[in-house]
């Protein structure tokens, strides 16, 4: 039934297999190929075994409970670290604890933030059928965690997603006038932006972005030059993108300390796919994002969840190589199938309950 829904994941893995066959470094290429197995295995498992509303609800709640558990444990770990290192922390700047927070859990802050934004999407569409108070409390918990992590892209995406749901609630459910919706959206957006901007750590990260001190810009320029040299069609080959980028930097910026990087995480999935696999790699990653959106025939809270997650994946890959990290692969290859099941009617009863809860 869901073979068509697996198409972009199948194509993505097939591209890796094809380039593996013609790779000139099998030892490194096989490692890359092994990491992509989850991209195909997770959707297949979910489509096969999640065949009832109860199983669907259990899966969604497991995801939310897992994030609650991680949030609580992370706070305890941070408190313990602060207690044991109070004197040392007092010698550091005011942003040190906030920077240290995700590293204590050995979790990349950006991906942790994306998991939290995804949880907000599941809560806003209420796919787990939680009671309103419980739903709101969890949203507060996850947003506070998101605020402390201070991920720039995740906060922007989170605000956009809330505005999408607020717009739909006001326009379609409450049937407010467009003028009132604009006023409400403007007030909420201002409040959210001002609230998040109170974080000195977040402000410092925004300052670095404004002053082009983020290493992404440096790496993107070199990668794009290589893509142009390949006429926007060909790729460097599996695992060769980073090698070519390093050679380019050594040739053009031999004295720059960044040329000594052992790994060149470009922090942009589109550029990374283009660099390795050429145009076909770029198209394959776009298909993973946009192909599921064909299922949206009309707007509803459930359909908005799929649309919002598509927005999250699309924007996040502009600043992170999401499929390069295991956390990113698991998030996308798990949540997309879950939302596809919701949109295609496996949880048809939930659709009605979501609409009623917002009335």
GROMACS .gro file of C-alpha atoms in nm:
model
  359
    1UNK     CA    1   0.000   0.000   0.000
    2UNK     CA    2   0.282   0.241   0.085
    3UNK     CA    3   0.534   0.134  -0.180
    4UNK     CA    4   0.493   0.470  -0.357
    5UNK     CA    5   0.559   0.651  -0.029
    6UNK     CA    6   0.894   0.471   0.000
    7UNK     CA    7   1.000   0.581  -0.349
    8UNK     CA    8   1.223   0.879  -0.249
    9UNK     CA    9   1.396   0.674   0.021
   10UNK     CA   10   1.454   0.386  -0.221
   11UNK     CA   11   1.594   0.623  -0.485
   12UNK     CA   12   1.825   0.787  -0.232
   13UNK     CA   13   1.973   0.451  -0.125
   14UNK     CA   14   1.999   0.330  -0.487
   15UNK     CA   15   2.208   0.637  -0.573
   16UNK     CA   16   2.446   0.549  -0.292
   17UNK     CA   17   2.467   0.189  -0.416
   18UNK     CA   18   2.536   0.306  -0.772
   19UNK     CA   19   2.815   0.542  -0.669
   20UNK     CA   20   2.955   0.279  -0.432
   21UNK     CA   21   3.000   0.040  -0.726
   22UNK     CA   22   3.210   0.299  -0.910
   23UNK     CA   23   3.389   0.429  -0.602
   24UNK     CA   24   3.769   0.447  -0.595
   25UNK     CA   25   3.777   0.409  -0.215
   26UNK     CA   26   3.565   0.110  -0.112
   27UNK     CA   27   3.678   0.114   0.252
   28UNK     CA   28   3.531   0.462   0.308
   29UNK     CA   29   3.238   0.420   0.070
   30UNK     CA   30   3.109   0.107   0.243
   31UNK     CA   31   3.092   0.301   0.570
   32UNK     CA   32   2.882   0.569   0.403
   33UNK     CA   33   2.657   0.307   0.242
   34UNK     CA   34   2.601   0.127   0.573
   35UNK     CA   35   2.489   0.451   0.735
   36UNK     CA   36   2.217   0.498   0.471
   37UNK     CA   37   2.046   0.165   0.547
   38UNK     CA   38   1.836   0.330   0.819
   39UNK     CA   39   1.696   0.572   0.561
   40UNK     CA   40   1.517   0.281   0.395
   41UNK     CA   41   1.469   0.038   0.686
   42UNK     CA   42   1.282   0.278   0.917
   43UNK     CA   43   1.002   0.369   0.669
   44UNK     CA   44   0.953   0.002   0.573
   45UNK     CA   45   0.926  -0.109   0.937
   46UNK     CA   46   0.681   0.168   1.024
   47UNK     CA   47   0.459   0.106   0.721
   48UNK     CA   48   0.452  -0.270   0.791
   49UNK     CA   49   0.396  -0.276   1.166
   50UNK     CA   50   0.204   0.046   1.242
   51UNK     CA   51  -0.132  -0.066   1.105
   52UNK     CA   52  -0.377   0.050   1.369
   53UNK     CA   53  -0.469   0.365   1.558
   54UNK     CA   54  -0.348   0.224   1.892
   55UNK     CA   55  -0.006   0.133   1.752
   56UNK     CA   56   0.019   0.476   1.592
   57UNK     CA   57  -0.068   0.650   1.918
   58UNK     CA   58   0.186   0.435   2.106
   59UNK     CA   59   0.461   0.525   1.860
   60UNK     CA   60   0.392   0.899   1.882
   61UNK     CA   61   0.372   0.889   2.262
   62UNK     CA   62   0.696   0.692   2.280
   63UNK     CA   63   0.867   0.970   2.086
   64UNK     CA   64   0.725   1.236   2.321
   65UNK     CA   65   0.804   1.039   2.638
   66UNK     CA   66   1.158   0.984   2.515
   67UNK     CA   67   1.208   1.359   2.475
   68UNK     CA   68   1.056   1.427   2.819
   69UNK     CA   69   1.297   1.175   2.972
   70UNK     CA   70   1.597   1.331   2.793
   71UNK     CA   71   1.489   1.682   2.900
   72UNK     CA   72   1.463   1.582   3.267
   73UNK     CA   73   1.789   1.386   3.269
   74UNK     CA   74   1.973   1.669   3.092
   75UNK     CA   75   1.861   1.919   3.356
   76UNK     CA   76   1.980   1.688   3.635
   77UNK     CA   77   2.314   1.637   3.462
   78UNK     CA   78   2.354   2.013   3.416
   79UNK     CA   79   2.267   2.078   3.783
   80UNK     CA   80   2.523   1.817   3.894
   81UNK     CA   81   2.789   1.966   3.668
   82UNK     CA   82   2.720   2.313   3.807
   83UNK     CA   83   2.736   2.187   4.168
   84UNK     CA   84   3.067   2.004   4.115
   85UNK     CA   85   3.233   2.282   3.913
   86UNK     CA   86   3.099   2.603   4.066
   87UNK     CA   87   3.440   2.761   4.115
   88UNK     CA   88   3.555   2.680   3.761
   89UNK     CA   89   3.228   2.801   3.606
   90UNK     CA   90   3.264   3.134   3.787
   91UNK     CA   91   3.581   3.198   3.586
   92UNK     CA   92   3.404   3.144   3.253
   93UNK     CA   93   3.178   3.386   3.064
   94UNK     CA   94   2.804   3.400   3.126
   95UNK     CA   95   2.726   3.183   2.822
   96UNK     CA   96   2.944   2.890   2.927
   97UNK     CA   97   2.673   2.678   3.093
   98UNK     CA   98   2.438   2.725   2.801
   99UNK     CA   99   2.712   2.617   2.559
  100UNK     CA  100   2.807   2.321   2.779
  101UNK     CA  101   2.449   2.198   2.825
  102UNK     CA  102   2.412   1.981   2.509
  103UNK     CA  103   2.775   1.863   2.528
  104UNK     CA  104   2.716   1.713   2.871
  105UNK     CA  105   2.463   1.483   2.705
  106UNK     CA  106   2.690   1.429   2.404
  107UNK     CA  107   2.409   1.543   2.174
  108UNK     CA  108   2.452   1.785   1.885
  109UNK     CA  109   2.249   2.097   1.986
  110UNK     CA  110   2.106   2.155   1.639
  111UNK     CA  111   1.964   1.804   1.605
  112UNK     CA  112   1.835   1.803   1.961
  113UNK     CA  113   1.654   2.125   1.873
  114UNK     CA  114   1.506   1.972   1.558
  115UNK     CA  115   1.370   1.682   1.762
  116UNK     CA  116   1.206   1.934   1.996
  117UNK     CA  117   1.053   2.129   1.706
  118UNK     CA  118   0.918   1.799   1.570
  119UNK     CA  119   0.763   1.726   1.910
  120UNK     CA  120   0.589   2.066   1.895
  121UNK     CA  121   0.449   1.973   1.553
  122UNK     CA  122   0.309   1.646   1.691
  123UNK     CA  123   0.158   1.833   1.986
  124UNK     CA  124   0.009   2.113   1.778
  125UNK     CA  125  -0.168   1.856   1.561
  126UNK     CA  126  -0.241   1.646   1.873
  127UNK     CA  127  -0.174   1.315   1.697
  128UNK     CA  128  -0.130   1.145   2.035
  129UNK     CA  129  -0.477   1.259   2.153
  130UNK     CA  130  -0.342   1.413   2.473
  131UNK     CA  131  -0.563   1.618   2.701
  132UNK     CA  132  -0.533   1.994   2.633
  133UNK     CA  133  -0.359   2.073   2.964
  134UNK     CA  134  -0.104   1.796   2.918
  135UNK     CA  135  -0.048   1.906   2.559
  136UNK     CA  136   0.017   2.268   2.661
  137UNK     CA  137   0.248   2.169   2.948
  138UNK     CA  138   0.459   1.958   2.713
  139UNK     CA  139   0.480   2.242   2.463
  140UNK     CA  140   0.603   2.473   2.740
  141UNK     CA  141   0.863   2.215   2.848
  142UNK     CA  142   0.992   2.159   2.497
  143UNK     CA  143   1.000   2.530   2.411
  144UNK     CA  144   1.194   2.613   2.728
  145UNK     CA  145   1.444   2.344   2.636
  146UNK     CA  146   1.460   2.482   2.283
  147UNK     CA  147   1.518   2.832   2.421
  148UNK     CA  148   1.810   2.716   2.637
  149UNK     CA  149   1.972   2.529   2.348
  150UNK     CA  150   1.953   2.856   2.150
  151UNK     CA  151   1.977   2.705   1.803
  152UNK     CA  152   1.933   2.983   1.550
  153UNK     CA  153   1.774   2.785   1.268
  154UNK     CA  154   1.554   2.573   1.496
  155UNK     CA  155   1.411   2.879   1.672
  156UNK     CA  156   1.328   3.049   1.343
  157UNK     CA  157   1.164   2.731   1.211
  158UNK     CA  158   0.974   2.683   1.536
  159UNK     CA  159   0.832   3.036   1.517
  160UNK     CA  160   0.726   2.986   1.153
  161UNK     CA  161   0.550   2.659   1.239
  162UNK     CA  162   0.359   2.816   1.528
  163UNK     CA  163   0.251   3.099   1.299
  164UNK     CA  164   0.124   2.846   1.044
  165UNK     CA  165  -0.089   2.669   1.304
  166UNK     CA  166  -0.209   2.997   1.455
  167UNK     CA  167  -0.311   3.122   1.112
  168UNK     CA  168  -0.506   2.806   1.040
  169UNK     CA  169  -0.671   2.810   1.383
  170UNK     CA  170  -0.781   3.173   1.344
  171UNK     CA  171  -0.883   3.160   0.980
  172UNK     CA  172  -1.037   2.814   0.939
  173UNK     CA  173  -1.157   2.719   1.286
  174UNK     CA  174  -1.232   3.045   1.469
  175UNK     CA  175  -1.313   3.216   1.136
  176UNK     CA  176  -1.162   3.550   1.239
  177UNK     CA  177  -1.121   3.831   0.988
  178UNK     CA  178  -0.790   3.868   0.805
  179UNK     CA  179  -0.723   4.195   0.987
  180UNK     CA  180  -0.756   4.032   1.329
  181UNK     CA  181  -0.536   3.743   1.219
  182UNK     CA  182  -0.262   3.982   1.106
  183UNK     CA  183  -0.281   4.170   1.438
  184UNK     CA  184  -0.270   3.849   1.644
  185UNK     CA  185   0.014   3.705   1.438
  186UNK     CA  186   0.215   4.026   1.462
  187UNK     CA  187   0.175   4.048   1.840
  188UNK     CA  188   0.268   3.682   1.892
  189UNK     CA  189   0.564   3.701   1.655
  190UNK     CA  190   0.697   4.010   1.831
  191UNK     CA  191   0.652   3.848   2.173
  192UNK     CA  192   0.829   3.529   2.062
  193UNK     CA  193   1.120   3.713   1.898
  194UNK     CA  194   1.168   3.945   2.196
  195UNK     CA  195   1.147   3.649   2.433
  196UNK     CA  196   1.406   3.442   2.252
  197UNK     CA  197   1.631   3.743   2.199
  198UNK     CA  198   1.670   3.774   2.579
  199UNK     CA  199   1.924   3.493   2.561
  200UNK     CA  200   2.278   3.644   2.555
  201UNK     CA  201   2.407   3.317   2.407
  202UNK     CA  202   2.158   3.338   2.121
  203UNK     CA  203   2.247   3.702   2.059
  204UNK     CA  204   2.616   3.614   2.039
  205UNK     CA  205   2.541   3.343   1.780
  206UNK     CA  206   2.334   3.587   1.576
  207UNK     CA  207   2.620   3.838   1.599
  208UNK     CA  208   2.862   3.578   1.459
  209UNK     CA  209   2.622   3.513   1.173
  210UNK     CA  210   2.588   3.884   1.091
  211UNK     CA  211   2.965   3.924   1.083
  212UNK     CA  212   3.023   3.623   0.854
  213UNK     CA  213   3.242   3.453   1.117
  214UNK     CA  214   3.048   3.128   1.078
  215UNK     CA  215   3.268   2.867   0.907
  216UNK     CA  216   2.976   2.760   0.686
  217UNK     CA  217   3.021   3.058   0.454
  218UNK     CA  218   3.387   2.979   0.408
  219UNK     CA  219   3.320   2.614   0.318
  220UNK     CA  220   3.016   2.689   0.098
  221UNK     CA  221   3.218   2.919  -0.125
  222UNK     CA  222   3.476   2.649  -0.198
  223UNK     CA  223   3.214   2.378  -0.249
  224UNK     CA  224   3.013   2.593  -0.490
  225UNK     CA  225   3.324   2.665  -0.695
  226UNK     CA  226   3.378   2.289  -0.740
  227UNK     CA  227   3.012   2.240  -0.837
  228UNK     CA  228   3.046   2.512  -1.103
  229UNK     CA  229   3.360   2.344  -1.237
  230UNK     CA  230   3.151   2.025  -1.275
  231UNK     CA  231   2.897   2.219  -1.487
  232UNK     CA  232   2.621   2.169  -1.225
  233UNK     CA  233   2.567   1.812  -1.350
  234UNK     CA  234   2.850   1.583  -1.240
  235UNK     CA  235   2.961   1.500  -0.886
  236UNK     CA  236   3.299   1.425  -0.736
  237UNK     CA  237   3.192   1.073  -0.641
  238UNK     CA  238   3.112   0.901  -0.314
  239UNK     CA  239   3.330   1.037  -0.027
  240UNK     CA  240   3.530   1.245  -0.279
  241UNK     CA  241   3.345   1.571  -0.214
  242UNK     CA  242   3.526   1.640   0.113
  243UNK     CA  243   3.861   1.540  -0.041
  244UNK     CA  244   3.811   1.777  -0.334
  245UNK     CA  245   3.707   2.057  -0.100
  246UNK     CA  246   4.016   2.006   0.113
  247UNK     CA  247   4.241   2.018  -0.195
  248UNK     CA  248   4.067   2.337  -0.311
  249UNK     CA  249   4.117   2.504   0.028
  250UNK     CA  250   4.481   2.396   0.051
  251UNK     CA  251   4.542   2.539  -0.294
  252UNK     CA  252   4.364   2.870  -0.240
  253UNK     CA  253   4.393   2.922   0.137
  254UNK     CA  254   4.711   2.738   0.226
  255UNK     CA  255   4.782   2.953   0.531
  256UNK     CA  256   4.424   2.951   0.663
  257UNK     CA  257   4.393   2.733   0.978
  258UNK     CA  258   4.058   2.602   0.856
  259UNK     CA  259   4.238   2.413   0.580
  260UNK     CA  260   4.366   2.179   0.851
  261UNK     CA  261   4.019   2.035   0.917
  262UNK     CA  262   4.012   1.656   0.919
  263UNK     CA  263   3.647   1.656   0.823
  264UNK     CA  264   3.469   1.911   0.610
  265UNK     CA  265   3.108   1.909   0.728
  266UNK     CA  266   2.968   2.163   0.485
  267UNK     CA  267   2.660   2.223   0.702
  268UNK     CA  268   2.434   2.217   0.397
  269UNK     CA  269   2.279   1.892   0.277
  270UNK     CA  270   2.196   2.028  -0.068
  271UNK     CA  271   2.554   2.135  -0.136
  272UNK     CA  272   2.690   1.811   0.007
  273UNK     CA  273   2.470   1.595  -0.219
  274UNK     CA  274   2.551   1.814  -0.519
  275UNK     CA  275   2.922   1.796  -0.443
  276UNK     CA  276   2.929   1.415  -0.416
  277UNK     CA  277   2.660   1.302  -0.660
  278UNK     CA  278   2.592   1.598  -0.884
  279UNK     CA  279   2.247   1.698  -1.004
  280UNK     CA  280   2.091   1.356  -0.937
  281UNK     CA  281   2.198   1.375  -0.574
  282UNK     CA  282   2.046   1.721  -0.538
  283UNK     CA  283   1.718   1.602  -0.691
  284UNK     CA  284   1.705   1.295  -0.467
  285UNK     CA  285   1.723   1.501  -0.149
  286UNK     CA  286   1.451   1.735  -0.277
  287UNK     CA  287   1.227   1.435  -0.349
  288UNK     CA  288   1.259   1.314   0.011
  289UNK     CA  289   1.136   1.653   0.128
  290UNK     CA  290   0.861   1.733  -0.119
  291UNK     CA  291   0.732   1.397  -0.247
  292UNK     CA  292   0.528   1.323   0.071
  293UNK     CA  293   0.359   1.664   0.041
  294UNK     CA  294   0.168   1.538  -0.265
  295UNK     CA  295  -0.066   1.367  -0.018
  296UNK     CA  296  -0.200   1.699   0.109
  297UNK     CA  297  -0.529   1.761  -0.071
  298UNK     CA  298  -0.672   2.020   0.167
  299UNK     CA  299  -0.569   2.192   0.486
  300UNK     CA  300  -0.637   2.032   0.824
  301UNK     CA  301  -0.444   2.009   1.150
  302UNK     CA  302  -0.311   1.665   1.056
  303UNK     CA  303  -0.211   1.781   0.708
  304UNK     CA  304  -0.046   2.087   0.859
  305UNK     CA  305   0.177   1.855   1.061
  306UNK     CA  306   0.313   1.702   0.740
  307UNK     CA  307   0.350   2.044   0.579
  308UNK     CA  308   0.528   2.182   0.887
  309UNK     CA  309   0.767   1.890   0.908
  310UNK     CA  310   0.846   1.936   0.540
  311UNK     CA  311   0.926   2.300   0.619
  312UNK     CA  312   1.150   2.190   0.907
  313UNK     CA  313   1.342   1.943   0.689
  314UNK     CA  314   1.373   2.188   0.398
  315UNK     CA  315   1.506   2.476   0.609
  316UNK     CA  316   1.723   2.268   0.841
  317UNK     CA  317   1.915   2.124   0.548
  318UNK     CA  318   2.014   2.474   0.438
  319UNK     CA  319   2.235   2.503   0.747
  320UNK     CA  320   2.308   2.141   0.843
  321UNK     CA  321   2.408   1.823   0.661
  322UNK     CA  322   2.114   1.644   0.821
  323UNK     CA  323   2.156   1.313   0.640
  324UNK     CA  324   2.527   1.317   0.722
  325UNK     CA  325   2.452   1.251   1.090
  326UNK     CA  326   2.273   0.949   1.229
  327UNK     CA  327   2.038   1.165   1.438
  328UNK     CA  328   1.920   1.344   1.126
  329UNK     CA  329   1.865   1.024   0.927
  330UNK     CA  330   1.658   0.867   1.205
  331UNK     CA  331   1.446   1.179   1.257
  332UNK     CA  332   1.351   1.220   0.891
  333UNK     CA  333   1.312   0.851   0.805
  334UNK     CA  334   1.092   0.798   1.114
  335UNK     CA  335   0.873   1.108   1.129
  336UNK     CA  336   0.789   1.126   0.759
  337UNK     CA  337   0.632   0.774   0.759
  338UNK     CA  338   0.445   0.853   1.081
  339UNK     CA  339   0.292   1.168   0.930
  340UNK     CA  340   0.219   0.991   0.601
  341UNK     CA  341   0.019   0.732   0.795
  342UNK     CA  342  -0.172   1.012   0.967
  343UNK     CA  343  -0.251   1.195   0.644
  344UNK     CA  344  -0.352   0.880   0.454
  345UNK     CA  345  -0.616   0.787   0.709
  346UNK     CA  346  -0.467   0.529   0.943
  347UNK     CA  347  -0.566   0.764   1.224
  348UNK     CA  348  -0.888   0.896   1.077
  349UNK     CA  349  -1.051   0.919   1.420
  350UNK     CA  350  -0.770   1.142   1.540
  351UNK     CA  351  -0.838   1.384   1.258
  352UNK     CA  352  -1.186   1.451   1.393
  353UNK     CA  353  -1.064   1.482   1.751
  354UNK     CA  354  -0.793   1.732   1.657
  355UNK     CA  355  -1.047   1.959   1.489
  356UNK     CA  356  -1.289   1.933   1.782
  357UNK     CA  357  -1.019   2.008   2.041
  358UNK     CA  358  -0.947   2.346   1.883
  359UNK     CA  359  -1.309   2.452   1.853
   0.00000   0.00000   0.00000
